[in-house]
Coordinates of C-alpha atoms and ligand atoms in Angstrom, one line a residue:
X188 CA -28.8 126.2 171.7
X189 CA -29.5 129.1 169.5
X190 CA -31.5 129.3 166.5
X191 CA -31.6 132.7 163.7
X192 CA -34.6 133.9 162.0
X193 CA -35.2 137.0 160.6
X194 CA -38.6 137.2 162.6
X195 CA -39.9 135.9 165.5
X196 CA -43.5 135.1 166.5
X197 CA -44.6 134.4 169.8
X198 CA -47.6 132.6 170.1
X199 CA -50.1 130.9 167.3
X200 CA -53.4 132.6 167.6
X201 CA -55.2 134.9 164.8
X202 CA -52.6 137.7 165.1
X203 CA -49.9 135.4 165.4
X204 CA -50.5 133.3 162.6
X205 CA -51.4 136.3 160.2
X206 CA -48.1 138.1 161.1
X207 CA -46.3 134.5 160.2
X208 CA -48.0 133.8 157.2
X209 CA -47.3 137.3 155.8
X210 CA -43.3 137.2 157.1
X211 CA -42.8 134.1 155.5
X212 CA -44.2 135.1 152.4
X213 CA -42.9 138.5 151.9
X214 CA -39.4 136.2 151.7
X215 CA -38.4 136.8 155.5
X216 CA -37.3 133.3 157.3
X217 CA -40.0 133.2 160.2
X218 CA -40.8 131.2 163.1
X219 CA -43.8 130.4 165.4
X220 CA -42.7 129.7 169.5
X221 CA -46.1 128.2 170.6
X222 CA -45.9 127.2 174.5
X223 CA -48.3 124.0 173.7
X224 CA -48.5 120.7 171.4
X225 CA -51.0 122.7 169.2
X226 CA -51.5 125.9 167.3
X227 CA -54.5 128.2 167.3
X228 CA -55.1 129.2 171.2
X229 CA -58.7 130.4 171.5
X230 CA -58.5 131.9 168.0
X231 CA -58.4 128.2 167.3
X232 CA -61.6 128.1 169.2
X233 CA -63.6 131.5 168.1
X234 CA -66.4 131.1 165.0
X235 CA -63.6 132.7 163.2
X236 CA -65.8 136.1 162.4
X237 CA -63.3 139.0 161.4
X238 CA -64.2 142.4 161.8
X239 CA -62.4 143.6 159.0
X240 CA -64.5 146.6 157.6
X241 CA -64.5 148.0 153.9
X242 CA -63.0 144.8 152.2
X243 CA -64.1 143.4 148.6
X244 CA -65.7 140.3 150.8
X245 CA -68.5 143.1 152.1
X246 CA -68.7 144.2 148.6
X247 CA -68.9 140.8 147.0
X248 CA -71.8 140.2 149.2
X249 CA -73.7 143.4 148.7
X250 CA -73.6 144.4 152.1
X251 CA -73.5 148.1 152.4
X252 CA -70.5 148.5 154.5
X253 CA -67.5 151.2 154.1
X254 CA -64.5 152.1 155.7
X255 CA -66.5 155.6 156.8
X256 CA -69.7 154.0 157.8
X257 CA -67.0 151.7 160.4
X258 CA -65.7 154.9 161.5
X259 CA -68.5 156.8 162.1
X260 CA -70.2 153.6 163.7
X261 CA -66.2 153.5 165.6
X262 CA -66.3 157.1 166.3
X263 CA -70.0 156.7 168.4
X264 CA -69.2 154.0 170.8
X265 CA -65.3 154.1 171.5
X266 CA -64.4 155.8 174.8
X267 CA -61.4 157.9 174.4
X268 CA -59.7 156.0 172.1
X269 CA -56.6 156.8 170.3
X270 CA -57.2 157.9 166.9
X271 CA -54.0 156.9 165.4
X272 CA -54.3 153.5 166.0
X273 CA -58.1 153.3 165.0
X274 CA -57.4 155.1 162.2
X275 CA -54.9 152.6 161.1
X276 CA -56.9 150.1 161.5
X277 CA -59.8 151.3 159.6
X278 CA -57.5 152.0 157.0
X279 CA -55.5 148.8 157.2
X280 CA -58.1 146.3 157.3
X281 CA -59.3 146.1 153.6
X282 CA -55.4 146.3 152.2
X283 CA -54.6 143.4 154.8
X284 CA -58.0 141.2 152.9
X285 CA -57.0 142.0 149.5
X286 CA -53.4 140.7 150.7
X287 CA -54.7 137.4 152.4
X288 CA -56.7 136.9 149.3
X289 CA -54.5 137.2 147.0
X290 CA -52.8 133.9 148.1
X291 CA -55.0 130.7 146.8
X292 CA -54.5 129.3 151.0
X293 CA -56.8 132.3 152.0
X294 CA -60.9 132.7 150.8
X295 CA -63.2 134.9 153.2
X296 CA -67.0 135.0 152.6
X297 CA -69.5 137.5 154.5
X298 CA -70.8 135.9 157.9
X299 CA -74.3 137.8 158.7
X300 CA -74.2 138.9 162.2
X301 CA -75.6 142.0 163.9
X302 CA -73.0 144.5 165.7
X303 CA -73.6 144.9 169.0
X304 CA -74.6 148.5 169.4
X305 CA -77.3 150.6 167.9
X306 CA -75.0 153.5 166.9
X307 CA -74.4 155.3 163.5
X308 CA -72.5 153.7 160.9
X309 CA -74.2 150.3 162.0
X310 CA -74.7 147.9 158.8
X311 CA -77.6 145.9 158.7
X312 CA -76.8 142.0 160.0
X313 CA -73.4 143.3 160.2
X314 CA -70.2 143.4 158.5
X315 CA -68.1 140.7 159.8
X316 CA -66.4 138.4 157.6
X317 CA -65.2 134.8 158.0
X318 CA -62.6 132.3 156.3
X319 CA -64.4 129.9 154.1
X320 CA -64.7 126.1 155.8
X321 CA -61.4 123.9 154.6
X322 CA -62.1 120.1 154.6
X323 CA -58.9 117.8 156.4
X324 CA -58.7 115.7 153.5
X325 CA -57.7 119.0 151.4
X326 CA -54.8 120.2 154.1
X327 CA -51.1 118.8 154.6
X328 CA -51.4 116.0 157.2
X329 CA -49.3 118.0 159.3
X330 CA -51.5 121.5 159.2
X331 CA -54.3 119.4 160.2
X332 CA -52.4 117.9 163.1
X333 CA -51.5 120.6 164.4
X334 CA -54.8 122.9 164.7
X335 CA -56.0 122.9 168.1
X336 CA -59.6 121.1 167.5
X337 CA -63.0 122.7 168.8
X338 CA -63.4 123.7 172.3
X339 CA -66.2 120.7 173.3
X340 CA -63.6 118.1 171.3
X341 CA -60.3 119.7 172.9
X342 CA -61.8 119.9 176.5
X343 CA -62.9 116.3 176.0
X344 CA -59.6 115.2 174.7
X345 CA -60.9 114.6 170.9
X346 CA -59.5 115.4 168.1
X347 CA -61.0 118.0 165.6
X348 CA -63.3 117.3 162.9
X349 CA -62.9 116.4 159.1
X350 CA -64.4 119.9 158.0
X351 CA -62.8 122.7 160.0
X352 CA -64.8 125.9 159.9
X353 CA -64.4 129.4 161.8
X354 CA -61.6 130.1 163.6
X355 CA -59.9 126.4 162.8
X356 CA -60.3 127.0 159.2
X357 CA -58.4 130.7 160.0
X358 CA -55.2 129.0 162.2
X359 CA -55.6 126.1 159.6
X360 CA -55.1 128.2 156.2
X361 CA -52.9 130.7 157.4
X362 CA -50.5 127.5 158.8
X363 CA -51.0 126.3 155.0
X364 CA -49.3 129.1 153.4
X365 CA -46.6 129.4 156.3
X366 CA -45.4 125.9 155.9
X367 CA -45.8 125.8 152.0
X368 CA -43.6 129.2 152.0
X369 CA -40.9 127.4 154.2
X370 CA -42.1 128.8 157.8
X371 CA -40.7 127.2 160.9
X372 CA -43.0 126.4 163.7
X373 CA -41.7 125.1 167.5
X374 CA -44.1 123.7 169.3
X375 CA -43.9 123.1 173.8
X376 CA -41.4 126.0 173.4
X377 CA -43.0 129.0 176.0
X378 CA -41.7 132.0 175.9
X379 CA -40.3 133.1 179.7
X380 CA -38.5 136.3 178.3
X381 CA -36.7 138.9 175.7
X382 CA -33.1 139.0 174.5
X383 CA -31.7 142.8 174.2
X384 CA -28.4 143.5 172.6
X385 CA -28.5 147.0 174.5
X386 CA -32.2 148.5 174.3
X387 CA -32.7 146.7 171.0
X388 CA -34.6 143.2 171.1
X389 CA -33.3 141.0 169.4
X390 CA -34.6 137.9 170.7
X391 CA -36.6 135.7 173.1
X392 CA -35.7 132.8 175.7
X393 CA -37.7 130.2 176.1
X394 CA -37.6 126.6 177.9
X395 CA -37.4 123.1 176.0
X396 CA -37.8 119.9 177.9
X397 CA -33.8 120.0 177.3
X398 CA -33.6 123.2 179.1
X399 CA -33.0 126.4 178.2
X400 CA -33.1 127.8 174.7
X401 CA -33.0 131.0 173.1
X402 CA -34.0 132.3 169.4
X403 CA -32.8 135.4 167.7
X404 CA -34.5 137.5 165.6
X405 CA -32.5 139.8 163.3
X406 CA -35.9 142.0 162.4
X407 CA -37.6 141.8 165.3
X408 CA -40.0 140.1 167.8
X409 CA -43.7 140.2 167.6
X410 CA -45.9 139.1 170.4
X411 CA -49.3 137.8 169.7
X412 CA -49.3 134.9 172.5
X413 CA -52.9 136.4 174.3
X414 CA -53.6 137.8 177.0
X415 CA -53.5 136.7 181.0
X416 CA -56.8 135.2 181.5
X417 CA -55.0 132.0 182.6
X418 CA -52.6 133.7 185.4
X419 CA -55.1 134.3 188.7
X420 CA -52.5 136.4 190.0
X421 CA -52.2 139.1 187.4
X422 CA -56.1 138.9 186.8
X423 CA -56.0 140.0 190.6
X424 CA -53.0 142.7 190.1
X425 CA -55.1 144.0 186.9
X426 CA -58.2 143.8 188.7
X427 CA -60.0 141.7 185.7
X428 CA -62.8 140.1 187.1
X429 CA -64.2 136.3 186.3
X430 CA -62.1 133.7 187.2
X431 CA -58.8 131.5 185.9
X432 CA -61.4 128.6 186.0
X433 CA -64.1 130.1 184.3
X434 CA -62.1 131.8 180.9
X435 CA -62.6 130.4 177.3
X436 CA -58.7 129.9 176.6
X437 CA -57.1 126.5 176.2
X438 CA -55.7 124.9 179.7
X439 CA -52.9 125.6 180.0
X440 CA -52.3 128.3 177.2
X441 CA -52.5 131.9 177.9
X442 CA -50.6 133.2 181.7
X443 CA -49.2 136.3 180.5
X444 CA -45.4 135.9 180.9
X445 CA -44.9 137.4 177.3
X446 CA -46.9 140.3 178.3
X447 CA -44.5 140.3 181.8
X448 CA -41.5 140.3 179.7
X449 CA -42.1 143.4 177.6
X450 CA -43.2 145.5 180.7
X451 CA -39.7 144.2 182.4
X452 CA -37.6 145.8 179.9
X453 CA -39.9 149.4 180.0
X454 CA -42.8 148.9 178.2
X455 CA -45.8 150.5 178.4
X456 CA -49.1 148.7 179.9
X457 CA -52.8 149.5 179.9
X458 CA -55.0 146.8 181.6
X459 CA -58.0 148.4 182.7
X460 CA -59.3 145.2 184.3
X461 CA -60.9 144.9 181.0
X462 CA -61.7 141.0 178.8
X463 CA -63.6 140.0 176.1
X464 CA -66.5 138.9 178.6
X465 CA -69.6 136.8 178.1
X466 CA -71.9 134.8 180.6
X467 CA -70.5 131.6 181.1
X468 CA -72.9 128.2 181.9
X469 CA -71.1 126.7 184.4
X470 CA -69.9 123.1 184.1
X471 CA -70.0 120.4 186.1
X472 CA -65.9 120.1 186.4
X473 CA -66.7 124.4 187.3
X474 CA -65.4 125.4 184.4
X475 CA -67.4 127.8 181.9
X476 CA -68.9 127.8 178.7
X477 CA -68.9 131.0 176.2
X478 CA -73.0 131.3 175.9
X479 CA -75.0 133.3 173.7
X480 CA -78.2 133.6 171.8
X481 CA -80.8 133.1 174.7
X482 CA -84.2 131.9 173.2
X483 CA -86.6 131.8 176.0
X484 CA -85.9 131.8 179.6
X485 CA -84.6 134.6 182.1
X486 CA -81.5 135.3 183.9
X487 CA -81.6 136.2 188.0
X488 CA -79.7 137.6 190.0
X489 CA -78.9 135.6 193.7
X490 CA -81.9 138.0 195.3
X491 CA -84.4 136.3 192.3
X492 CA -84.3 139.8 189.8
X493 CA -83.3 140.0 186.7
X494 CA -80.8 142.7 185.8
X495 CA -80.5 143.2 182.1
X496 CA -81.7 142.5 178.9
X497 CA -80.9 138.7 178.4
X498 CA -80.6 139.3 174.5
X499 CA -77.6 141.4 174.9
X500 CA -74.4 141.4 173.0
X501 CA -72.4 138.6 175.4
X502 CA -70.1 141.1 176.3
X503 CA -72.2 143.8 177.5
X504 CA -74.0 141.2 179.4
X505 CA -71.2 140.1 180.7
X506 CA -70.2 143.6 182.1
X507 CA -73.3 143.9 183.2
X508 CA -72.7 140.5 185.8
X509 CA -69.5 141.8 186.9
X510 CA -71.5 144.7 188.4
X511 CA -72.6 143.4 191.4
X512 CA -71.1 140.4 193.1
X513 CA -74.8 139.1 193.7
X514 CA -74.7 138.3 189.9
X515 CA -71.9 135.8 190.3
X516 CA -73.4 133.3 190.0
X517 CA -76.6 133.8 188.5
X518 CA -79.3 131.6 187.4
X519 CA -81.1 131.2 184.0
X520 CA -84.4 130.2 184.2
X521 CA -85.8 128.1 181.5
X522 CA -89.0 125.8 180.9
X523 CA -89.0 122.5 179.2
X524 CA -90.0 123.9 175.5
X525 CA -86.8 122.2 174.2
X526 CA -87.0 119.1 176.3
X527 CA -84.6 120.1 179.1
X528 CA -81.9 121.6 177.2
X529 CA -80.6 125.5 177.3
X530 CA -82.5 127.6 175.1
X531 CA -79.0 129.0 173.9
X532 CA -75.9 128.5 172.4
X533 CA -73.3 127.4 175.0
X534 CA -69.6 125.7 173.8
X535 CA -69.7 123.3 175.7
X536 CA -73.3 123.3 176.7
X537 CA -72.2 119.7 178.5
X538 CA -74.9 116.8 179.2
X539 CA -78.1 118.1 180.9
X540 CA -78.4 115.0 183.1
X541 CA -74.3 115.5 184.5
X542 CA -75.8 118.8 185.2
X543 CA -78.3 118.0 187.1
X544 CA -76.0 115.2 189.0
X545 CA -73.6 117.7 189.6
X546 CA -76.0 120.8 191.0
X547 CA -74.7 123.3 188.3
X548 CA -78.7 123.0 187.0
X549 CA -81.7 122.3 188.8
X550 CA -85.2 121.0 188.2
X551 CA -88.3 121.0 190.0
X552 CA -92.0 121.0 189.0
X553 CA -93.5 124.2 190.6
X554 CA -91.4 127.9 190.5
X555 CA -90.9 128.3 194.4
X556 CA -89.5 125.0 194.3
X557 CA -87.1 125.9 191.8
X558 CA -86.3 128.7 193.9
X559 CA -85.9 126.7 197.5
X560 CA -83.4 124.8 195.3
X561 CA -81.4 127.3 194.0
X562 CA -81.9 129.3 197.0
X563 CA -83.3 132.4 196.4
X564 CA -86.4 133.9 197.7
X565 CA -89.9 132.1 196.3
X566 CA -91.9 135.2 195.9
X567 CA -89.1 137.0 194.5
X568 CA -88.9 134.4 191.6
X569 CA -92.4 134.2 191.3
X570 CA -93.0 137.7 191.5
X571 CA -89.8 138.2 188.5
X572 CA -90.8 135.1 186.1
X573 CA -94.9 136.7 186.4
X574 CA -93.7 139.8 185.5
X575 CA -91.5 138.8 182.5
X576 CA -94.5 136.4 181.4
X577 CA -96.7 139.7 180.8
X578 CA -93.7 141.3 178.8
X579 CA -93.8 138.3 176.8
X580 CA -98.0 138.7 176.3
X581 CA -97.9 142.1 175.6
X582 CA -94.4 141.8 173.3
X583 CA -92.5 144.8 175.4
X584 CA -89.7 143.9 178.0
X585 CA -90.9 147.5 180.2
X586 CA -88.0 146.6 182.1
X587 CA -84.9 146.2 179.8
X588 CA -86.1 146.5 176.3
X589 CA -85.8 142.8 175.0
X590 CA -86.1 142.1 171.6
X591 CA -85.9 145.9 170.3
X592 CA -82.4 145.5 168.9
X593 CA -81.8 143.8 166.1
X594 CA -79.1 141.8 167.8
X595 CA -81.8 140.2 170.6
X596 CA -84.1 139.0 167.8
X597 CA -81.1 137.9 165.7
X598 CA -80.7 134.0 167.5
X599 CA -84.6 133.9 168.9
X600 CA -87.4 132.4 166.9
X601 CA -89.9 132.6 169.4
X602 CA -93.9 133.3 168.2
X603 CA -95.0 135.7 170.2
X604 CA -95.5 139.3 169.7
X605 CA -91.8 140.0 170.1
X606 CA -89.4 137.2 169.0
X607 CA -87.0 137.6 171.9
X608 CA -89.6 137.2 174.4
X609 CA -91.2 133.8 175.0
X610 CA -92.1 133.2 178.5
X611 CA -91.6 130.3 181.2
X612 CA -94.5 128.2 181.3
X613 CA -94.4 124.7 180.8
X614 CA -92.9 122.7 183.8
X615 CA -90.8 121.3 184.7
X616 CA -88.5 124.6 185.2
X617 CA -85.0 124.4 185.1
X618 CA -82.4 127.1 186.7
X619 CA -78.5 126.7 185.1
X620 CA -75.9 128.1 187.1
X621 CA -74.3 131.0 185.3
X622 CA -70.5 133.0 186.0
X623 CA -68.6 135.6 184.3
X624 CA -66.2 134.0 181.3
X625 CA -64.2 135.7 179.2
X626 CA -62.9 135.1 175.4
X627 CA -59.5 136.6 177.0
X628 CA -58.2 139.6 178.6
X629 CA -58.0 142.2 176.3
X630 CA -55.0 144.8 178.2
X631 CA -51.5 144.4 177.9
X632 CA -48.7 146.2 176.2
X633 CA -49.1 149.8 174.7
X634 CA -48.4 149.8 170.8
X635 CA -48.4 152.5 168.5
X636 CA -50.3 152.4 164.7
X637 CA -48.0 150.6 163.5
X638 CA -47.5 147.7 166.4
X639 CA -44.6 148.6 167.9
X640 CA -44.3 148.5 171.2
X641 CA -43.5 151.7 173.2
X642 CA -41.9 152.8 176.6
X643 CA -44.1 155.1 178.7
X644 CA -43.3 158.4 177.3
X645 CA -44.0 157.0 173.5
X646 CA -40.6 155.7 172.4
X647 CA -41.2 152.5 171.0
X648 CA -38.9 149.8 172.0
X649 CA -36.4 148.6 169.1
X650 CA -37.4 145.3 167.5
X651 CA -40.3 144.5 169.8
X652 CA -44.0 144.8 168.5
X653 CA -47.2 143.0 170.1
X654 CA -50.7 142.4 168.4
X655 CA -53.8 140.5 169.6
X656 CA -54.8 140.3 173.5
X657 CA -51.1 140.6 173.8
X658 CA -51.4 144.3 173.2
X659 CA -54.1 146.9 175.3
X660 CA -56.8 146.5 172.8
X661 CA -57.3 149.3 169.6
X662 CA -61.1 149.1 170.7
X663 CA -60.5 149.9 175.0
X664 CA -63.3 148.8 176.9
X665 CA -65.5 148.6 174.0
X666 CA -66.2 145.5 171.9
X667 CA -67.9 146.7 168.8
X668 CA -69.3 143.6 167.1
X669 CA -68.4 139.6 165.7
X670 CA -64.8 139.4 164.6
X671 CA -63.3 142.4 166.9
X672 CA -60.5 140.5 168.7
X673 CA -59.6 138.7 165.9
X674 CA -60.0 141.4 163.2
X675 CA -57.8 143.7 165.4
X676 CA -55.0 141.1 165.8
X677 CA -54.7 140.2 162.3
X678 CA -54.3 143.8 161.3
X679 CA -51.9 144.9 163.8
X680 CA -50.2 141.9 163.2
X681 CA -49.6 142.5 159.6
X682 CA -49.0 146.6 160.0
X683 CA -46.1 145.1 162.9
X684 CA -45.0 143.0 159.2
X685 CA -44.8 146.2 157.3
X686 CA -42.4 147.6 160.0
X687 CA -40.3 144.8 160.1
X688 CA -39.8 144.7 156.2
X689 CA -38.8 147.7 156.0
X690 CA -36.4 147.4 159.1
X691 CA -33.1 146.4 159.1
Ligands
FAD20 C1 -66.1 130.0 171.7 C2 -65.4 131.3 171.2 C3 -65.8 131.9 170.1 C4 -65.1 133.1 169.7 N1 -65.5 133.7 168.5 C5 -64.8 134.7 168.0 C6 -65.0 135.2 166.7 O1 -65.8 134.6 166.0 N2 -64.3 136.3 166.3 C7 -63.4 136.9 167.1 O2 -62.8 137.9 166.7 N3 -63.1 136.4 168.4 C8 -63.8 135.3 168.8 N4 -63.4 134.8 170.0 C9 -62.4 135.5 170.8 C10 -61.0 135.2 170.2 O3 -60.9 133.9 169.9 C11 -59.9 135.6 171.2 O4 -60.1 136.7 172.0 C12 -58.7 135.8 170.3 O5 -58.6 134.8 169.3 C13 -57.4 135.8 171.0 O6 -56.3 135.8 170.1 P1 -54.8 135.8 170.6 O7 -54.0 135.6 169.5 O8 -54.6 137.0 171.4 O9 -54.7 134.6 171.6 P2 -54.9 133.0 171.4 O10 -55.7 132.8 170.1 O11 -55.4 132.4 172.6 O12 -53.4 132.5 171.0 C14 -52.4 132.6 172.0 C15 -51.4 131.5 171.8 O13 -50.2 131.9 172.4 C16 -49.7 130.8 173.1 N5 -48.8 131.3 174.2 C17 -49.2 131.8 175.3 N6 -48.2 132.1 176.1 C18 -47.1 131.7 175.4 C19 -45.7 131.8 175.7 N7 -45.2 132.2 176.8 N8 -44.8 131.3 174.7 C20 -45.3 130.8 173.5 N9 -46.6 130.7 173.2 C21 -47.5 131.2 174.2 C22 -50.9 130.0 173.6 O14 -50.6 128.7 173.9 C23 -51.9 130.2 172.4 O15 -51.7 129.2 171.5 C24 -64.1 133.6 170.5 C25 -63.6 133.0 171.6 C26 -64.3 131.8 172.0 C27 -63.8 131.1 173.2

């Protein structure tokens, strides 16, 4: 069984879909391979925020972002990155917005949300941009049936809703366009490996429940099916910490073998035991939630301390867990100002009272009881939640600098002298068990500026280009604000289109 197609697309995320939609479109017969019943991945999951700097969206809004300010805010917090590729990306983003808004499918308004470093070139409640909401009623049945739904409706075996905002309303327009423009897409189709004709790939294999089945491409291939974060094994190899059981990504979805195949026929890796981390609430089945925007409440360590600033960017919070293995787990430490729920945004935050069946929370009335509970030293936690109560008096976190940032203040409303900082007084307490998550693992195969994917030595590899968390990440260990992952696979996914138009 062997199917023809100009371009192949592996995978059905943010990068995938973008490099589809604009294949199709640009009049070259395209097709998706998506390894599940649904399309979207995590992207399907995400709030959908693009980091997509200097587009007419920013400028539409009044929001006094620029292609420099990006780069010089790029050029102060990325760690030996490689200019090309940043380059192209800075330059690439607003061309690739102007071209996804040129098409009635596509509408992106500005989303305000800090960036998550205090660095030059920073724009004031951020520069991120997101695809406007898209009600069911107004899709083709089939586009709507075939977006993965949110993560607390998919993890609960619902369907998704009749408005579908963020990330869904991204999968769910750029699927629009494809299908209108005569796109292909094969669903329960994973990709297992890549078809050379010599060193030139010119297809993939992949396995139906009718066995084996492989589909040419006469452009080329591009990869975009995420990272590894499902595989424990190469999250071992790679040295990425968290947990298969504990990452954001669909059951099921994202194990790497894509990523496997290109380095089997000589391509280039970077892993860095690097993901898109966060804290993670744990849940009661021990899976994990993405969680941010903390409120009130403080996060321990197993010895009773707190570590970092609880306000944090999720990801640097997260790094700063996978420090030490006494942060994994650790607890957050909450009073009952909001009745018993987490003063935060968790997806899924999960039912307080299976919580507390299940252990993953605890309550008691006093502070060492809490602690006997959760078992970490009484005085300790006494001694930690005292200490943070004065911060929250006196309005300065002596200790980590909560609330200074923009970012910290951005989710809290608290009334004190420092927004972020309300303290933990009105019993009973609460403690939620916390673990490292991840949005995805973020290395993977070595592209060049324009997406292909290269050999070790720089040759790129005929026919064979990778975007999203497919690809070792434009931004390295660094995530610089809302919209990174998916703003960097839509535009390396549409530079990897630009290649394969103008390829034979
Ligand atoms: C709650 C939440 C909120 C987030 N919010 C944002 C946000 O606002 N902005 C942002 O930029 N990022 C956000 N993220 C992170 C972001 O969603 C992901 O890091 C990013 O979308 C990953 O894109 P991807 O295309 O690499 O992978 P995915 O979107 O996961 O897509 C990969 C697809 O490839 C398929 N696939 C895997 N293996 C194969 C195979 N062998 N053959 C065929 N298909 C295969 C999978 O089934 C999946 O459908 C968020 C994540 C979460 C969980």
């Amino acid at each position: 069984m062997t199917d023809v197609y100009d371009v192949v697309v592996v995978g059905s995320g943010g990068g995938a879909m973008t490099g589809a939609f604009l294949a199709q479109k640009s009049g070259l017969s395209t097709v998706v391979v998506e390894k599940t019943g649904l399309l979207g991945g995590t992207s399907a999951y995400s709030g959908g925020a693009c980091w997509l700097p200097g587009s007419d969206v920013q400028q539409r809004a009044g929001i006094a972002d620029s292609t420099e300010s990006a780069r010089e805010y790029l050029g102060a917090i990325l760690v030996d990155p490689d200019e090309a590729r940043v380059e192209a990306f800075l330059a690439h983003a607003p061309e690739l917005v102007a071209e996804l808004e040129a098409d009635e499918a596509i509408d992106f308004e500005w989303l305000p949300f800090p960036e998550y470093y205090a660095a030059p070139g920073r724009v004031p409640f951020g520069r991120s941009i997101q695809p406007a909401n898209v009600k069911r009623g107004d899709l083709p049945e089939r586009v709507g049936a075939l977006v993965r739904p949110p993560v607390e409706r998919d993890r609960a075996g619902e369907g998704g809703r009749n408005t579908l905002s963020g990330g869904q309303a991204l999968i769910a327009r750029l699927l629009d366009g494809f299908l209108r423009d005569g796109g292909t897409v094969l669903t329960e189709l994973p990709v297992t490996g890549l078809v050379l004709d010599g060193d030139r790939v010119v297809g993939v294999a992949g396995m139906t429940p009718e066995g084996p089945k492989e589909i040419r491409a006469r452009r080329g291939v591009l990869v975009a099916a995420g990272g590894f974060e499902g595989n424990a094994g190469l999250r071992a190899e790679h040295g990425v910490p968290g947990d298969v059981a504990w990452t954001m990504a669909p059951a099921g979805t994202n194990t790497g073998e894509p990523i496997v195949a290109g380095a089997s026929i000589g391509a280039a890796t970077d892993y860095r035991g690097i993901g898109w981390f966060c804290p993670g609430l744990e849940q009661p089945d021990g899976g994990g939630s993405f969680t941010l925007g903390f409120r009130s409440g403080l996060m321990v360590d197993q010895a009773g301390r707190r570590y970092a600033n609880e306000s944090l960017p999720y990801d640097r919070f997260g790094r700063a867990m996978a420090e030490t293995p006494e942060r994994i787990p650790s607890w957050y430490v909450f009073d009952s100002r909001e009745g018993g729920r987490l003063p935060a945004i968790a997806m899924p935050e999960g039912d307080p009272a299976a919580h507390l069946a299940a252990g993953t929370w605890v309550q008691a009335d006093s502070l060492p009881e809490l602690a006997g509970a959760i078992g970490v030293p009484p005085a300790e936690l006494v001694a930690t939640v005292e200490r943070f109560n004065g911060f929250c008096e006196s309005g300065v976190d002596e200790d980590f600098g909560r609330g200074e940032d923009e970012y910290d203040t951005f989710f809290a409303g608290g009334e004190g002298a420092n927004k972020a900082l309300t303290p933990v007084t009105q019993a009973p307490y609460y403690a939620a068990r916390f673990v490292l998550s991840d949005l995805g693992t973020k290395g993977g195969l070595v592209t060049d500026a324009a997406g292909r994917v290269l050999r070790e030595g720089g040759s790129h590899i005929a026919g064979l280009y990778a975007a999203g968390n497919s690809a070792a990440s434009v931004f390295g260990t660094v995530y610089p604000g809302p919209g990174a992952p998916l703003g960097s696979a839509m535009v390396f996914a549409s530079l990897a289109v630009r290649e394969l138009r103008s390829s034979t």
